[in-house]
XYZ file of C-alpha atoms in Angstrom:
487
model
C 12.930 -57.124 2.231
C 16.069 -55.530 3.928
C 18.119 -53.675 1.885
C 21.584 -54.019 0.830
C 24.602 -51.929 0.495
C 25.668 -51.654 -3.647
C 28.796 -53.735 -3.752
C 30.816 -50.755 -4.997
C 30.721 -49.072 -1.450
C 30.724 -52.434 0.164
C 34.410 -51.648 1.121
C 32.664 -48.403 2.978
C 29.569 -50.440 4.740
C 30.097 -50.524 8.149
C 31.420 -52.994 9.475
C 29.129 -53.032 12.576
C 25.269 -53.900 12.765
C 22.604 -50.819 11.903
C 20.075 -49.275 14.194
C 16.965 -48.919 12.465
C 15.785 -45.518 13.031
C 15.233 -43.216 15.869
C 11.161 -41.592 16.890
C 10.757 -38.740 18.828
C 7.089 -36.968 19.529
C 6.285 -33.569 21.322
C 2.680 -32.617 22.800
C 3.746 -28.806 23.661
C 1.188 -26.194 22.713
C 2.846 -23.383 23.282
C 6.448 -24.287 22.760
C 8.265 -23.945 19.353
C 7.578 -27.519 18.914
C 9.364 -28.235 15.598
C 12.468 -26.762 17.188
C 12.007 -29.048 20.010
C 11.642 -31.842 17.710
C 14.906 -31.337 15.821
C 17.039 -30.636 18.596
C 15.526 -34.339 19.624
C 16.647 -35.754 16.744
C 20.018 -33.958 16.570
C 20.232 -36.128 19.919
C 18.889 -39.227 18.697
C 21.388 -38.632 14.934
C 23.171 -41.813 15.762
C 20.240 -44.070 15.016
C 19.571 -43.105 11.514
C 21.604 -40.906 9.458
C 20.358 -41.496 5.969
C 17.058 -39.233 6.045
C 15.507 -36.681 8.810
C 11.883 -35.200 9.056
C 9.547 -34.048 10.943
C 5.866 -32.927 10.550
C 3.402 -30.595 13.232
C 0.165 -29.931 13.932
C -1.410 -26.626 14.183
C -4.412 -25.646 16.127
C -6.761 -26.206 13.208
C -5.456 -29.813 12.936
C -3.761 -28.677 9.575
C -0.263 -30.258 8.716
C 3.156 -29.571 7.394
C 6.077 -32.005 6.900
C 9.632 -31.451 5.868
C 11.484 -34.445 4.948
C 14.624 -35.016 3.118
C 17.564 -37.437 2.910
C 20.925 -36.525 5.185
C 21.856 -35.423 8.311
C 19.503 -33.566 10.762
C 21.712 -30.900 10.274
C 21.438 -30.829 6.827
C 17.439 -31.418 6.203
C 16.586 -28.597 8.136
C 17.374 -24.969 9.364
C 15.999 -21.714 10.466
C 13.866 -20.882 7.895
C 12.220 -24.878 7.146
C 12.317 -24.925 10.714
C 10.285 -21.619 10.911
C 7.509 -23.016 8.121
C 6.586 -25.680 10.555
C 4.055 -24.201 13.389
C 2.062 -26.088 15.642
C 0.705 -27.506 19.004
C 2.829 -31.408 18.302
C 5.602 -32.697 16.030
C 6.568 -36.200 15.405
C 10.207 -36.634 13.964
C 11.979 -39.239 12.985
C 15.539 -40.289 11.598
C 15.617 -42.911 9.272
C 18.348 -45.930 8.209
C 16.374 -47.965 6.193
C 15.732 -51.891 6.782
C 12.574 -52.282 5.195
C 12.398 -50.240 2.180
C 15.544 -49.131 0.482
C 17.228 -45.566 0.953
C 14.977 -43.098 -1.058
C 13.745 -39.996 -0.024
C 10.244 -41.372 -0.637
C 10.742 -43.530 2.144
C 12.017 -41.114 4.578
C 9.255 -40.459 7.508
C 7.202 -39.376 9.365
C 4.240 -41.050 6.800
C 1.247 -39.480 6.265
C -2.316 -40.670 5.919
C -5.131 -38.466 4.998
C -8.500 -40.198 6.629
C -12.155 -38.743 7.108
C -10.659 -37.528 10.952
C -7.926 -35.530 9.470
C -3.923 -36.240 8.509
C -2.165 -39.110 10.994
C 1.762 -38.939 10.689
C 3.881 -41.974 12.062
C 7.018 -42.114 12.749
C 8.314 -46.329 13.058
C 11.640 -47.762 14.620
C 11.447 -51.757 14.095
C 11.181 -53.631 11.234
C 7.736 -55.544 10.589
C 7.948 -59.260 9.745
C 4.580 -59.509 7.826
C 4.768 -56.722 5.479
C 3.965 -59.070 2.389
C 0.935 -60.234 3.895
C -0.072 -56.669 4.755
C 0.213 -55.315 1.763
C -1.462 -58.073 0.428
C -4.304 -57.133 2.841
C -4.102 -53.020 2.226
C -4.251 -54.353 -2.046
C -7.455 -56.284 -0.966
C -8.995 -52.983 0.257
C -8.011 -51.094 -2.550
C -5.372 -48.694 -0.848
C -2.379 -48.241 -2.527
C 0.998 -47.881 -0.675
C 3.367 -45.376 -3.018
C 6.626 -46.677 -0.929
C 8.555 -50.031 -0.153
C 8.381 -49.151 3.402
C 6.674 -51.412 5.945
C 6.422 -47.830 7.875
C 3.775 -46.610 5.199
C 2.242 -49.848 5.452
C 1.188 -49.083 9.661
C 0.224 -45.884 8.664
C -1.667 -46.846 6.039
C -3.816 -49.664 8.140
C -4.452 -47.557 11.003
C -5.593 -44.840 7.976
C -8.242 -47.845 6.984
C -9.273 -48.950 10.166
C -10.229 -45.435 10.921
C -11.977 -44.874 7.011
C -14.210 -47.659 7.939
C -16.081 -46.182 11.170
C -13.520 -46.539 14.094
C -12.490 -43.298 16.192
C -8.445 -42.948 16.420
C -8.229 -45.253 19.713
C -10.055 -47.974 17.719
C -8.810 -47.587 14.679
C -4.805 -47.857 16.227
C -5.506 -51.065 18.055
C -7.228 -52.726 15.533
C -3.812 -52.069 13.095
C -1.309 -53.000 15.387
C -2.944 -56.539 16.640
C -2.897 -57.450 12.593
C 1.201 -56.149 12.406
C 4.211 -58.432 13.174
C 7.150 -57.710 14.706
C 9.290 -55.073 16.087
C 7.314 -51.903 16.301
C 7.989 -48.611 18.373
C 5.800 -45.926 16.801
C 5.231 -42.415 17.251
C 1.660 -41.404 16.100
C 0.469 -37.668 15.193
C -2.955 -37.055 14.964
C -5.657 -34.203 14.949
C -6.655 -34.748 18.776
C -3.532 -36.304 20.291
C -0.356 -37.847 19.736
C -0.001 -41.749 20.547
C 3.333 -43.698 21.334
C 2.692 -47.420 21.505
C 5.408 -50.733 21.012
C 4.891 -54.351 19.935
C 4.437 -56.522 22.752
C 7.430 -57.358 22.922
C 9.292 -54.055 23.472
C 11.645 -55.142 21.538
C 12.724 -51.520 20.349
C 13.054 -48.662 23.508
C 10.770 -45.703 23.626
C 10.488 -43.449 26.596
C 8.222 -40.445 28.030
C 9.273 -37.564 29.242
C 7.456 -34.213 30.588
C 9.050 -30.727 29.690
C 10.427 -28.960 32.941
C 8.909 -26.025 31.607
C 5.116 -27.093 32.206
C 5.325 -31.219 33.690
C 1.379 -31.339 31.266
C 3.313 -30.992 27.919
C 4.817 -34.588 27.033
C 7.383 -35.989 25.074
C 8.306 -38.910 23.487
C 11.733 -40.766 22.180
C 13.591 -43.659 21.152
C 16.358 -42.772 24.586
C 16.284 -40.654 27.201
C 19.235 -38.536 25.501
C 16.161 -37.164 23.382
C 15.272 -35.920 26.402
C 17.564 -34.536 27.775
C 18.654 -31.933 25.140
C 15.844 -30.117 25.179
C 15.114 -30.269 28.899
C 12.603 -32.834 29.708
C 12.873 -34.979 32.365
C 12.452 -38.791 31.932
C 8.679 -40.085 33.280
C 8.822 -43.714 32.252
C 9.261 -46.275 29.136
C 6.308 -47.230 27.172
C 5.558 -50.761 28.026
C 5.400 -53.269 25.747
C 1.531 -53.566 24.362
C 0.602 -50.157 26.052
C -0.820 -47.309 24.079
C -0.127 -44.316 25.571
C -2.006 -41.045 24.808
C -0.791 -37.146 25.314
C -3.070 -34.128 24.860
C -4.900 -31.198 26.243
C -6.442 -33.532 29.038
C -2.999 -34.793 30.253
C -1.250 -38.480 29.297
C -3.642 -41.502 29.412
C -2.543 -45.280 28.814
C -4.578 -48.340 27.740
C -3.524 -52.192 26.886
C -4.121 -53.448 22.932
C -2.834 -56.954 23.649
C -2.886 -59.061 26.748
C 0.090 -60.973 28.681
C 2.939 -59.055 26.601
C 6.140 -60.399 26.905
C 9.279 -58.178 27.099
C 12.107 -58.842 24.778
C 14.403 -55.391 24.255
C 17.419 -56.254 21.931
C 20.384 -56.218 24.082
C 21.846 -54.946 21.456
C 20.330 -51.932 22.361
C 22.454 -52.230 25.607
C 25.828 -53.493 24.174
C 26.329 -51.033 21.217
C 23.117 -48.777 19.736
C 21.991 -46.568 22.166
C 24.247 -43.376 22.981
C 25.897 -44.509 26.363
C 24.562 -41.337 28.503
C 20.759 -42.670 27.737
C 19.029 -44.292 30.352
C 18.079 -48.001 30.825
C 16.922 -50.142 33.700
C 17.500 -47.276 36.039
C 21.039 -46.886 35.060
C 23.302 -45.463 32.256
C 24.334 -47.483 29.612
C 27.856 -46.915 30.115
C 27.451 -48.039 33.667
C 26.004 -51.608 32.088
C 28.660 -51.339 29.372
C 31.418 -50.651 32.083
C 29.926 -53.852 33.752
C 30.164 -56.309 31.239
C 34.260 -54.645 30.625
C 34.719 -55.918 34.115
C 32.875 -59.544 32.881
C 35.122 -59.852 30.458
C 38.486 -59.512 32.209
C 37.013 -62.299 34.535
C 36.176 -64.364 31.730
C 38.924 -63.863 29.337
C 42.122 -62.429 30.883
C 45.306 -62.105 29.315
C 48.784 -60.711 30.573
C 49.616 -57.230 28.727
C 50.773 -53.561 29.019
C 47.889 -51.481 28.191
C 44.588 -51.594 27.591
C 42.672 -49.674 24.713
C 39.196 -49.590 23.377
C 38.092 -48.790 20.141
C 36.120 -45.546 19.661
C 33.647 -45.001 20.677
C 31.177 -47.929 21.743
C 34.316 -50.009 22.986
C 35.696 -47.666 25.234
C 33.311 -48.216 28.484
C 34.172 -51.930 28.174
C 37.821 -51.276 27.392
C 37.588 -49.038 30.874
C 36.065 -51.718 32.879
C 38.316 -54.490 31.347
C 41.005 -52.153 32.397
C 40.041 -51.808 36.340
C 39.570 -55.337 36.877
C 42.375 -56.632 35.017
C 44.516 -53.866 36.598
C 46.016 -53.358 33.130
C 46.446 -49.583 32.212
C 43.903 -47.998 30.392
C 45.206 -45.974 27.406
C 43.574 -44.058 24.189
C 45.210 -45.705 21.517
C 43.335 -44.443 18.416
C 42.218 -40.930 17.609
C 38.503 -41.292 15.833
C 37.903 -38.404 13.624
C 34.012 -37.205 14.631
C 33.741 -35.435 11.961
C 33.802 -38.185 9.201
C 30.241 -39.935 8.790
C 28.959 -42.468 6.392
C 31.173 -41.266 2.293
C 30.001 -42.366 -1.255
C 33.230 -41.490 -2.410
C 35.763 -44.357 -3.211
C 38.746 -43.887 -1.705
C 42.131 -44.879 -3.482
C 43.778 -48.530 -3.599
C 46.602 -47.424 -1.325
C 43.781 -45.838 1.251
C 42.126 -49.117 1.152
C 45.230 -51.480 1.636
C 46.391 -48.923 4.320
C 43.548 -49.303 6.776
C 40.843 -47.361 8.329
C 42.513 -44.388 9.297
C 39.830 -41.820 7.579
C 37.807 -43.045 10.860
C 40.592 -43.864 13.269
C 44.462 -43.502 13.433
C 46.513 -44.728 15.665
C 48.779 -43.168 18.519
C 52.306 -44.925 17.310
C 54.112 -43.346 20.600
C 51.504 -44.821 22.945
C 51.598 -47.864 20.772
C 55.174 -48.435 19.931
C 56.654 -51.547 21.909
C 52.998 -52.416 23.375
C 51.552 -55.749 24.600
C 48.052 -54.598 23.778
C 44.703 -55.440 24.420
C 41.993 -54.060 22.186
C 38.010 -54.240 23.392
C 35.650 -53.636 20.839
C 31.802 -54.117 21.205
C 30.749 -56.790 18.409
C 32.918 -58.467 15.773
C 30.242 -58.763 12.214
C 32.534 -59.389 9.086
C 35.796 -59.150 10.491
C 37.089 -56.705 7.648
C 36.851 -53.383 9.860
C 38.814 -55.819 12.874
C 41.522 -57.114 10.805
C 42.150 -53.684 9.043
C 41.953 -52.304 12.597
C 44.558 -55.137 13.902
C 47.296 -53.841 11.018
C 46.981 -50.499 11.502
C 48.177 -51.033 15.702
C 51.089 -53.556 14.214
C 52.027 -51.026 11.767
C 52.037 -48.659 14.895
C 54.640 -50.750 16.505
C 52.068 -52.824 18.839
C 54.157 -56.184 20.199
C 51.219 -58.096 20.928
C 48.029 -57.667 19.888
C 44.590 -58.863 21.829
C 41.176 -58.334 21.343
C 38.615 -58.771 23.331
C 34.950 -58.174 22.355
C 32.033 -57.323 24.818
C 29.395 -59.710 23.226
C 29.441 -62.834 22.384
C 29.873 -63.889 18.624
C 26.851 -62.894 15.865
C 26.200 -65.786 14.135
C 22.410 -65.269 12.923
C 21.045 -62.219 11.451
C 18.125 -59.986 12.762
C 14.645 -59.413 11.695
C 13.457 -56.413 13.795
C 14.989 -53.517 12.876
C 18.688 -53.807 12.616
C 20.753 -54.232 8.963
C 22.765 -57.158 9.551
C 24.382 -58.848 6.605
C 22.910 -62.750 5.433
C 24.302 -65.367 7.336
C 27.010 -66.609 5.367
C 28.436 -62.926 5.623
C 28.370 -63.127 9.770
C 32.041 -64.032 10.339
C 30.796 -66.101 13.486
C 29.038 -68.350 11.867
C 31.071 -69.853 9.506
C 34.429 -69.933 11.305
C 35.395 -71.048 15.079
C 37.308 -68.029 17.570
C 40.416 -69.780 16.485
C 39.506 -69.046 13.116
C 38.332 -65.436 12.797
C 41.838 -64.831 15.293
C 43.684 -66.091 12.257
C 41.903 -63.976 9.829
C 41.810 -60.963 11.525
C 45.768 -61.428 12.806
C 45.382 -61.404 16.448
C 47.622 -63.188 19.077
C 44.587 -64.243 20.572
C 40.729 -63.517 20.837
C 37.803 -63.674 22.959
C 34.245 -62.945 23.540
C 31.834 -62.165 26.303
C 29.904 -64.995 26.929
C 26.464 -65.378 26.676
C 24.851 -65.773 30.208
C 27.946 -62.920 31.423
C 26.282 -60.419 29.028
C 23.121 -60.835 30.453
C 23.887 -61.378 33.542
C 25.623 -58.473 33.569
C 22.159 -56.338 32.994
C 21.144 -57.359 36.158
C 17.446 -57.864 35.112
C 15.699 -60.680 34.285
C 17.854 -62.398 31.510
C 14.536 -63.906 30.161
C 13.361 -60.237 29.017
C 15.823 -59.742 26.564
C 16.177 -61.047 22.940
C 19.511 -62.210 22.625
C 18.360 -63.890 18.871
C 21.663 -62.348 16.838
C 23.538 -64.310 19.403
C 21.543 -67.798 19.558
C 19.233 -68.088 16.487
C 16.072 -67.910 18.976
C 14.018 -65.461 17.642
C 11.142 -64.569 20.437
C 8.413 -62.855 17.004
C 7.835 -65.876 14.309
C 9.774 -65.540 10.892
C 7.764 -66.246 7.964
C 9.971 -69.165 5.978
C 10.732 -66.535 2.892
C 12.359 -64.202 5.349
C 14.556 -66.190 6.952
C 15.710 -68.126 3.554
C 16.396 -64.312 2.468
C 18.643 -64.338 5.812
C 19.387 -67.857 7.017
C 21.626 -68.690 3.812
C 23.470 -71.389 6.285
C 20.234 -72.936 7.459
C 18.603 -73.055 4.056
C 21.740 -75.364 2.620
C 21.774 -77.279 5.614
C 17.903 -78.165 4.599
């Protein structure tokens, strides 16, 4: 069900898990909402960057989508931008997990029913989407895409087709869908934002400081922000929440939910200056730095952090070892994801098309290196020669989670098992293989502890193989290569 990288650019994949997608919706009636919308996504970029669209409502209920693979930046501009009129948008950036990377499965979907159009814009990754197809064949309603996404949209579509009013129609869908779920939902009288009951992707609501009665929606508060509209509240998990003319309303599809957000979400895929638990991220991510230097200290001459989700750690690893902080490696922001093969000698050279290092900061260095999550190892030990080659004495990383050693099922592209360098080789091991002096990780019950929330609301599965959503058995054997032999 998740799709894979081609093995030509498997030198290229990232060497890091993959957000699933980012959601943003926009009840503003008078406001140029589809300009709204893409400056929300332009915010939100770093979730998805494989496709972008976004679709609006006019006054008359009537439609229009634009949707295309690429960059925000890329799918749309002043004139697209100026063909999409209306009263609410729902946008949505897309890196696929379910469905593979087609421009037929970019999103929002849309459903015609006998109430009008319904777009939907997803971030999660079902775990059922088999048995609901199986389910949407029964009814004789065909889905024209490999995306779970179409296959929400599609059910709520049904449920609606058969007599229910939109309120009805939503809650009967989601209690049949499994899984991680935050959805954005446009339709002819409202738009709806809802999550599984488990929360276990973020969505937030915000109010415009324009006029506090027009409401938005978004996978982080950094959505908000851009286009001025200050943070109300998250969605809960289980809650349906409802914006229109008559204000924001709220109603519970699914009793006794229990919270599980991928810390994840914490450690590495949200943009740091988003808001969680009250707090920034980089505060948290600053936090579990300092955990780290408790845990795992080691005596050196400069601390660095690899950009740019290791550098809050790297900063708080720095003030409580007392070790100077240092940038050590220039990122160039203006590289994303290439198709383009570089040459042998690039390859065997390093990763310097993404980051290069400073060899007079470097030169003659005990160093300590903080990065956010070790998957492969090929990025690290690429990484690890490139700061030698510098002229780095020492070299020791530190990482600000605790090792991956299972893959996940809602909503982020990790690689199988046997491909998670964690799980088939001790710290000892991977230090060998990626040529560090030495190595350590975060543990456990310090990254949680560090959110200073209940540690029981998070899912930490990627980390401990407990997944809090049931896997159906053919999922995980596409996943759990390690477990499957063991059997």
């Amino acid at each position: 069900m998740m799709s894979n990288p081609s093995p030509l650019h498997d030198d290229l994949h990232p060497d890091k898990p993959e957000e699933a997608c980012g959601v943003f919706g926009l009840y503003a009636p008078d406001e140029d909402v589809a300009k709204l919308t893409y400056f929300g996504l332009y915010a939100l970029q770093h979730r998805g960057q494989e496709s972008a669209g976004i679709a609006t409502f006019d006054h008359q209920g009537q439609v229009r989508c634009h949707k295309e693979m690429g960059l925000v930046s890329r799918v749309f501009n002043e004139d697209i931008l100026s063909q999409l009129p209306g009263m609410m948008a729902v946008g949505h950036n897309r890196y696929s997990t379910t469905g593979s990377s087609h421009v037929q499965n970019a999103q929002p979907a849309l459903v015609d029913t006998r109430l009008g159009t319904l777009t939907l814009a997803h971030n999660g990754n079902l775990v059922n989407t088999r048995e609901l197809r199986d389910e949407l064949e029964r009814r004789n309603c065909n889905c024209v895409t490999t995306s779970d996404s179409e296959a929400i949209a599609i059910l709520i579509g049904s449920e609606v087709d058969a007599g229910k009013d939109w309120h009805q129609g939503i809650q009967t869908a989601l209690r049949q869908c499994e899984g991680a779920f935050s959805l954005v939902i446009g339709t002819p009288i409202g738009i709806f934002a809802t999550r599984d009951p488990h929360g276990v992707r973020p969505l937030v609501i915000g109010s415009l400081d324009t006029n506090p009665n027009y409401y938005v929606f978004a996978s982080e508060t950094c959505g908000l922000d851009i286009i001025g509209a200050s943070y109300l509240r998250n969605v809960n998990p289980g809650e349906l929440v409802f914006a229109n003319a008559d204000g924001l309303s709220s109603e519970r599809w699914i009793e006794n939910p229990t919270p599980k957000l991928c810390v994840f979400e914490m450690i590495y895929f949200a943009r740091p200056d988003s808001m969680m638990n009250e707090e920034s991220l980089y505060s948290y991510r600053m936090r579990i730095g300092n955990v780290l230097a408790t845990e795992s200290p080691v005596d050196a001459d400069l601390v660095i952090g690899v950009p740019d989700s290791g550098i809050p750690a790297a900063i708080g690893y720095s003030r409580t070892s007392k070790i100077s902080y240092a940038e050590g490696l220039i990122k160039n922001r203006y590289v994303g994801r290439t198709f383009i093969q570089p040459t042998q000698h690039m390859r065997e050279s390093g990763i310097r098309m993404k980051l290069n290092p400073l060899k007079d900061v470097l030169e003659g260095q005990r160093l300590i290196i903080v990065d956010d999550s070790i998957v492969r190892g090929t990025t690290s030990r690429k990484l690890v020669k490139a700061l030698r080659d510098a002229g780095a004495k020492e070299v020791h990383m530190r990482v600000s989670s605790p090792p991956v050693t299972h893959p996940c099922f809602y909503g982020i592209d990790t690689d199988d098992q046997k491909q998670l360098i964690a799980a088939t080789k001790s710290v000892d091991e991977i230090a060998a293989q990626i040529g560090v002096d030495s190595l350590a990780y975060l543990s456990w019950e310090g990254m949680l502890t560090a959110t200073q929330q209940d540690p029981s609301q998070f899912c930490s599965a990627c980390f401990t193989g407990d997944y809090p959503i049931p896997v159906p058995a053919q999922l995980r054997h596409s996943k759990l290569m390690l477990e499957e032999l063991e059997v």
